[in-house]
Short mmCIF file of C-alpha atoms and ligand atoms in Angstrom, two decimals:
data_model
loop_
_atom_site.label_atom_id
_atom_site.label_comp_id
_atom_site.label_asym_id
_atom_site.label_seq_id
_atom_site.Cartn_x
_atom_site.Cartn_y
_atom_site.Cartn_z
CA UNK A 1 -5.49 -14.44 7.11
CA UNK A 2 -2.68 -11.95 7.01
CA UNK A 3 -4.36 -9.29 4.87
CA UNK A 4 -7.07 -9.20 7.25
CA UNK A 5 -4.70 -7.89 10.28
CA UNK A 6 -3.36 -5.56 7.29
CA UNK A 7 -6.85 -4.51 6.79
CA UNK A 8 -7.10 -3.67 10.19
CA UNK A 9 -3.74 -1.59 10.99
CA UNK A 10 -4.66 0.60 7.70
CA UNK A 11 -8.20 1.25 9.56
CA UNK A 12 -6.27 2.51 12.51
CA UNK A 13 -4.15 4.47 10.37
CA UNK A 14 -7.13 6.40 9.42
CA UNK A 15 -8.53 6.73 12.71
CA UNK A 16 -5.51 8.63 13.84
CA UNK A 17 -5.71 11.05 10.62
CA UNK A 18 -9.03 11.71 9.92
CA UNK A 19 -11.88 13.49 12.95
CA UNK A 20 -14.71 11.23 13.61
CA UNK A 21 -16.82 13.36 12.48
CA UNK A 22 -15.38 12.59 8.60
CA UNK A 23 -15.12 9.55 8.48
CA UNK A 24 -17.79 9.41 6.46
CA UNK A 25 -16.52 11.50 3.82
CA UNK A 26 -13.99 9.04 3.66
CA UNK A 27 -13.32 8.50 -0.15
CA UNK A 28 -10.41 6.50 -0.52
CA UNK A 29 -7.21 4.98 0.95
CA UNK A 30 -3.93 5.01 -1.26
CA UNK A 31 -1.97 2.04 0.04
CA UNK A 32 1.51 1.37 -1.73
CA UNK A 33 1.95 -2.55 -1.55
CA UNK A 34 5.91 -3.33 -2.24
CA UNK A 35 6.07 -5.94 -4.60
CA UNK A 36 7.90 -8.38 -2.43
CA UNK A 37 5.68 -7.19 1.22
CA UNK A 38 3.54 -10.49 0.51
CA UNK A 39 0.83 -8.75 0.30
CA UNK A 40 -1.81 -10.08 -1.89
CA UNK A 41 -4.00 -7.23 -2.67
CA UNK A 42 -6.98 -8.79 -3.64
CA UNK A 43 -7.40 -9.98 -0.24
CA UNK A 44 -6.38 -7.28 1.13
CA UNK A 45 -9.39 -5.16 -0.77
CA UNK A 46 -11.57 -7.99 -0.07
CA UNK A 47 -10.44 -7.65 3.52
CA UNK A 48 -10.45 -4.27 3.93
CA UNK A 49 -14.29 -4.11 2.41
CA UNK A 50 -15.68 -6.42 4.45
CA UNK A 51 -14.48 -4.69 7.66
CA UNK A 52 -15.94 -1.33 6.36
CA UNK A 53 -19.11 -2.46 5.68
CA UNK A 54 -21.74 -1.00 7.78
CA UNK A 55 -19.07 1.06 9.24
CA UNK A 56 -18.97 5.07 9.05
CA UNK A 57 -16.08 3.93 6.40
CA UNK A 58 -18.50 1.96 4.89
CA UNK A 59 -17.92 4.09 1.49
CA UNK A 60 -14.43 4.08 1.46
CA UNK A 61 -12.06 2.63 -1.17
CA UNK A 62 -8.66 1.26 -1.25
CA UNK A 63 -6.48 2.44 -3.74
CA UNK A 64 -3.68 -0.10 -4.39
CA UNK A 65 -0.63 0.73 -5.78
CA UNK A 66 2.39 -1.50 -6.12
CA UNK A 67 5.48 -0.75 -6.08
CA UNK A 68 8.82 -2.66 -7.66
CA UNK A 69 10.94 -4.38 -5.49
CA UNK A 70 14.55 -2.46 -6.18
CA UNK A 71 17.93 -3.96 -5.29
CA UNK A 72 21.20 -1.47 -4.61
CA UNK A 73 24.64 -3.71 -5.45
CA UNK A 74 27.30 -3.14 -3.10
CA UNK A 75 29.53 -4.23 -5.91
CA UNK A 76 28.88 -1.73 -8.41
CA UNK A 77 26.08 0.41 -6.57
CA UNK A 78 23.70 -0.21 -9.94
CA UNK A 79 19.99 -0.25 -9.00
CA UNK A 80 17.90 -3.32 -10.50
CA UNK A 81 14.25 -4.58 -10.42
CA UNK A 82 14.15 -7.35 -8.37
CA UNK A 83 12.44 -10.40 -9.80
CA UNK A 84 11.13 -13.45 -7.78
CA UNK A 85 13.67 -13.49 -4.59
CA UNK A 86 16.76 -13.79 -6.31
CA UNK A 87 18.42 -10.66 -5.80
CA UNK A 88 22.02 -11.16 -8.65
CA UNK A 89 23.16 -7.83 -9.55
CA UNK A 90 22.38 -7.93 -13.58
CA UNK A 91 25.82 -5.62 -14.28
CA UNK A 92 27.93 -7.43 -12.47
CA UNK A 93 27.01 -10.64 -11.11
CA UNK A 94 27.40 -9.82 -7.63
CA UNK A 95 25.21 -11.50 -4.78
CA UNK A 96 26.00 -8.20 -2.35
CA UNK A 97 22.71 -6.44 -2.78
CA UNK A 98 20.41 -4.59 -0.63
CA UNK A 99 16.89 -4.37 -1.08
CA UNK A 100 15.72 -1.15 -0.82
CA UNK A 101 12.12 -0.50 -1.52
CA UNK A 102 9.01 -2.80 -2.42
CA UNK A 103 9.41 -4.93 0.38
CA UNK A 104 6.94 -3.35 2.78
CA UNK A 105 3.25 -2.10 2.72
CA UNK A 106 2.46 2.09 3.16
CA UNK A 107 -0.90 4.70 3.58
CA UNK A 108 0.52 7.53 1.82
CA UNK A 109 -2.89 9.33 1.11
CA UNK A 110 -6.74 9.80 2.66
CA UNK A 111 -8.84 10.78 -0.06
CA UNK A 112 -11.95 13.16 1.66
CA UNK A 113 -15.47 14.04 -0.58
CA UNK A 114 -14.71 17.24 -1.34
CA UNK A 115 -17.92 20.28 -0.82
CA UNK A 116 -20.74 18.21 -2.69
CA UNK A 117 -20.78 18.95 -6.60
CA UNK A 118 -23.82 19.81 -8.02
CA UNK A 119 -25.20 17.54 -10.59
CA UNK A 120 -27.48 18.57 -13.31
ZN1 ZN B 1 26.52 -5.28 -9.39
#
């Protein structure tokens, strides 16, 4: 399962940046998922929860942001949002376009719990 190995990679990234003692303080991991990355967000969340369950990262949640797929046209230098897998420039009709975002996944932020908040 594709998402399972991606979830595993995300956890490895968290482990690189967060010292072991602070693992339990990780509340959320923000990732950007490109529209055309082929990653199914629900499936990724499910995989992540399954892996961290019962570990020090057990209370961490994935916070997924979707990134639109943006293409740049080599003909008129315009940029447009690609839909599906057809990248025809709406400005000039050129098919000489390049996907410049929306095809990958990146971890952008890891939120740790702040100092405990006093609740009434
Ligand atoms: Zn164009």
